[in-house]
Amino acid sequence: MKKDCIFCKIASGEFPADKIYEDEDVLAFYDIRPQAPKHILVIPKLHLDSPGEAKEEHDALMGKVMRIGADLAKREKIGDGFRFIFNSGENAGQTVFHIHLHVLGGRRMTWPPG
Ligand code: 5GP
Ligand code: ZN
């Protein structure tokens, strides 16, 4: 756990979130400012700042984050079309520096993203 990290605090239960999935490695909750009718965040409980920091030792963990994201998309009835986004670094729009997968759906998504 990293001090002053909001997602570590959500993972430890110190800060509330609208959780929809939890196991020993991974947590998922609704984004507080949804950008689509369904906007889920999936995080590893392990603190990594960003996708740019992930190493080979995190392959299984990050694979699990994505598999759970897809399972939750189906469970949340957006399995017919959803988008995965990982923002890495300020220039990509990352604002919370604990790695997280955005799962967006429930509306027609546009391309290219801004
Ligand atoms: P980023 O811009 O870093 O890729 O995404 C961070 C996301 O976390 C944003 O979509 C933002 O709305 C969400 N977020 C920030 N703080 C909180 C919080 O305290 N609770 C929840 N549920 N989402 C948050
Ligand atoms: Zn963290």
mmCIF file of C-alpha atoms and ligand atoms in Angstrom:
data_model
loop_
_atom_site.group_PDB
_atom_site.id
_atom_site.type_symbol
_atom_site.label_atom_id
_atom_site.label_comp_id
_atom_site.label_asym_id
_atom_site.label_seq_id
_atom_site.Cartn_x
_atom_site.Cartn_y
_atom_site.Cartn_z
ATOM 1 C CA MET A 1 0.000 0.000 0.000
ATOM 2 C CA LYS A 2 1.261 3.442 -0.933
ATOM 3 C CA LYS A 3 0.678 6.319 1.458
ATOM 4 C CA ASP A 4 -1.819 8.915 0.213
ATOM 5 C CA CYS A 5 -2.997 6.730 -2.693
ATOM 6 C CA ILE A 6 -6.775 6.941 -2.954
ATOM 7 C CA PHE A 7 -7.125 3.562 -4.699
ATOM 8 C CA CYS A 8 -4.946 1.843 -2.054
ATOM 9 C CA LYS A 9 -7.305 3.353 0.522
ATOM 10 C CA ILE A 10 -10.316 1.998 -1.375
ATOM 11 C CA ALA A 11 -8.599 -1.420 -1.618
ATOM 12 C CA SER A 12 -7.953 -1.494 2.149
ATOM 13 C CA GLY A 13 -11.479 -0.318 2.981
ATOM 14 C CA GLU A 14 -10.223 2.931 4.528
ATOM 15 C CA PHE A 15 -12.083 4.975 1.886
ATOM 16 C CA PRO A 16 -15.550 4.009 0.578
ATOM 17 C CA ALA A 17 -16.417 2.990 -2.971
ATOM 18 C CA ASP A 18 -19.339 1.402 -4.737
ATOM 19 C CA LYS A 19 -17.666 -2.011 -5.047
ATOM 20 C CA ILE A 20 -18.945 -4.632 -7.464
ATOM 21 C CA TYR A 21 -16.238 -7.302 -7.253
ATOM 22 C CA GLU A 22 -13.483 -8.232 -4.829
ATOM 23 C CA ASP A 23 -11.053 -11.099 -4.336
ATOM 24 C CA GLU A 24 -7.591 -11.388 -2.796
ATOM 25 C CA ASP A 25 -5.864 -9.734 -5.780
ATOM 26 C CA VAL A 26 -8.380 -7.521 -7.529
ATOM 27 C CA LEU A 27 -11.104 -4.999 -6.750
ATOM 28 C CA ALA A 28 -13.723 -3.405 -9.030
ATOM 29 C CA PHE A 29 -15.973 -0.436 -8.320
ATOM 30 C CA TYR A 30 -17.999 2.157 -10.198
ATOM 31 C CA ASP A 31 -16.221 5.323 -11.293
ATOM 32 C CA ILE A 32 -17.345 8.335 -9.243
ATOM 33 C CA ARG A 33 -17.609 10.454 -12.439
ATOM 34 C CA PRO A 34 -18.986 8.040 -15.046
ATOM 35 C CA GLN A 35 -18.189 8.789 -18.688
ATOM 36 C CA ALA A 36 -20.729 6.260 -19.984
ATOM 37 C CA PRO A 37 -23.914 4.653 -18.606
ATOM 38 C CA LYS A 38 -21.650 1.920 -17.209
ATOM 39 C CA HIS A 39 -18.162 2.928 -16.078
ATOM 40 C CA ILE A 40 -16.286 0.397 -13.967
ATOM 41 C CA LEU A 41 -12.735 0.636 -12.635
ATOM 42 C CA VAL A 42 -10.783 -2.589 -12.083
ATOM 43 C CA ILE A 43 -7.600 -2.389 -10.007
ATOM 44 C CA PRO A 44 -5.018 -4.800 -8.682
ATOM 45 C CA LYS A 45 -4.763 -4.404 -4.910
ATOM 46 C CA LEU A 46 -0.998 -4.236 -5.400
ATOM 47 C CA HIS A 47 0.085 -0.642 -5.931
ATOM 48 C CA LEU A 48 1.677 0.113 -9.296
ATOM 49 C CA ASP A 49 1.716 3.741 -10.428
ATOM 50 C CA SER A 50 0.761 3.129 -14.053
ATOM 51 C CA PRO A 51 0.826 0.612 -16.913
ATOM 52 C CA GLY A 52 4.266 1.980 -17.751
ATOM 53 C CA GLU A 53 5.513 0.478 -14.467
ATOM 54 C CA ALA A 54 4.213 -3.059 -14.968
ATOM 55 C CA LYS A 55 6.929 -5.721 -15.186
ATOM 56 C CA GLU A 56 6.968 -9.356 -16.306
ATOM 57 C CA GLU A 57 6.226 -10.433 -12.733
ATOM 58 C CA HIS A 58 2.865 -8.640 -13.046
ATOM 59 C CA ASP A 59 1.760 -10.475 -16.206
ATOM 60 C CA ALA A 60 -0.613 -12.855 -14.414
ATOM 61 C CA LEU A 61 -2.040 -10.133 -12.198
ATOM 62 C CA MET A 62 -2.723 -7.743 -15.085
ATOM 63 C CA GLY A 63 -4.166 -10.591 -17.150
ATOM 64 C CA LYS A 64 -6.535 -11.265 -14.282
ATOM 65 C CA VAL A 65 -7.521 -7.576 -14.116
ATOM 66 C CA MET A 66 -8.531 -7.737 -17.793
ATOM 67 C CA ARG A 67 -10.309 -11.082 -17.514
ATOM 68 C CA ILE A 68 -12.338 -9.806 -14.570
ATOM 69 C CA GLY A 69 -13.087 -6.587 -16.474
ATOM 70 C CA ALA A 70 -14.559 -8.655 -19.312
ATOM 71 C CA ASP A 71 -16.528 -10.887 -16.906
ATOM 72 C CA LEU A 72 -17.981 -7.816 -15.190
ATOM 73 C CA ALA A 73 -18.892 -6.252 -18.539
ATOM 74 C CA LYS A 74 -20.998 -9.345 -19.252
ATOM 75 C CA ARG A 75 -22.483 -9.338 -15.756
ATOM 76 C CA GLU A 76 -23.357 -5.634 -16.137
ATOM 77 C CA LYS A 77 -25.070 -6.361 -19.475
ATOM 78 C CA ILE A 78 -22.612 -4.434 -21.654
ATOM 79 C CA GLY A 79 -20.966 -7.574 -23.027
ATOM 80 C CA ASP A 80 -22.114 -6.727 -26.561
ATOM 81 C CA GLY A 81 -19.743 -3.722 -26.731
ATOM 82 C CA PHE A 82 -17.417 -2.286 -24.138
ATOM 83 C CA ARG A 83 -14.140 -0.431 -24.116
ATOM 84 C CA PHE A 84 -11.026 -1.076 -22.050
ATOM 85 C CA ILE A 85 -8.807 1.930 -21.344
ATOM 86 C CA PHE A 86 -5.564 2.186 -19.401
ATOM 87 C CA ASN A 87 -4.264 5.747 -19.177
ATOM 88 C CA SER A 88 -0.527 5.816 -18.521
ATOM 89 C CA GLY A 89 1.018 9.123 -17.516
ATOM 90 C CA GLU A 90 -0.199 12.693 -17.354
ATOM 91 C CA ASN A 91 -0.116 13.218 -21.121
ATOM 92 C CA ALA A 92 -2.547 10.335 -21.503
ATOM 93 C CA GLY A 93 -4.903 11.918 -18.981
ATOM 94 C CA GLN A 94 -3.984 9.743 -16.002
ATOM 95 C CA THR A 95 -5.088 11.482 -12.803
ATOM 96 C CA VAL A 96 -4.956 8.649 -10.244
ATOM 97 C CA PHE A 97 -1.513 7.078 -10.069
ATOM 98 C CA HIS A 98 -2.565 3.568 -9.070
ATOM 99 C CA ILE A 99 -2.905 1.412 -12.168
ATOM 100 C CA HIS A 100 -6.549 0.919 -13.178
ATOM 101 C CA LEU A 101 -8.545 -0.478 -16.052
ATOM 102 C CA HIS A 102 -11.548 1.577 -17.182
ATOM 103 C CA VAL A 103 -14.422 -0.545 -18.531
ATOM 104 C CA LEU A 104 -16.914 1.663 -20.360
ATOM 105 C CA GLY A 105 -20.156 0.702 -22.047
ATOM 106 C CA GLY A 106 -23.872 1.172 -22.371
ATOM 107 C CA ARG A 107 -23.626 3.681 -25.194
ATOM 108 C CA ARG A 108 -22.175 3.811 -28.698
ATOM 109 C CA MET A 109 -18.457 4.478 -28.282
ATOM 110 C CA THR A 110 -16.686 6.814 -30.696
ATOM 111 C CA TRP A 111 -13.335 6.430 -32.415
ATOM 112 C CA PRO A 112 -10.702 7.809 -32.371
ATOM 113 C CA PRO A 113 -10.673 8.708 -28.666
ATOM 114 C CA GLY A 114 -9.483 12.256 -27.914
HETATM 115 P P1 5GP B 1 -7.533 8.286 -14.879
HETATM 116 O O1 5GP B 1 -7.855 9.667 -15.361
HETATM 117 O O2 5GP B 1 -6.402 8.310 -13.874
HETATM 118 O O3 5GP B 1 -7.317 7.272 -15.960
HETATM 119 O O4 5GP B 1 -8.844 7.772 -14.133
HETATM 120 C C1 5GP B 1 -9.106 8.004 -12.798
HETATM 121 C C2 5GP B 1 -10.586 7.766 -12.600
HETATM 122 O O5 5GP B 1 -10.829 7.594 -11.225
HETATM 123 C C3 5GP B 1 -11.460 8.913 -13.072
HETATM 124 O O6 5GP B 1 -12.380 8.437 -14.042
HETATM 125 C C4 5GP B 1 -12.145 9.402 -11.797
HETATM 126 O O7 5GP B 1 -13.482 9.803 -12.006
HETATM 127 C C5 5GP B 1 -12.040 8.205 -10.882
HETATM 128 N N1 5GP B 1 -11.953 8.510 -9.473
HETATM 129 C C6 5GP B 1 -11.123 9.422 -8.891
HETATM 130 N N2 5GP B 1 -11.279 9.424 -7.555
HETATM 131 C C7 5GP B 1 -12.228 8.481 -7.293
HETATM 132 C C8 5GP B 1 -12.829 8.020 -6.079
HETATM 133 O O8 5GP B 1 -12.521 8.467 -4.973
HETATM 134 N N3 5GP B 1 -13.768 7.035 -6.198
HETATM 135 C C9 5GP B 1 -14.132 6.507 -7.411
HETATM 136 N N4 5GP B 1 -15.066 5.565 -7.396
HETATM 137 N N5 5GP B 1 -13.582 6.925 -8.567
HETATM 138 C C10 5GP B 1 -12.654 7.897 -8.516
HETATM 139 ZN ZN ZN B 2 -2.228 2.670 -4.676
#
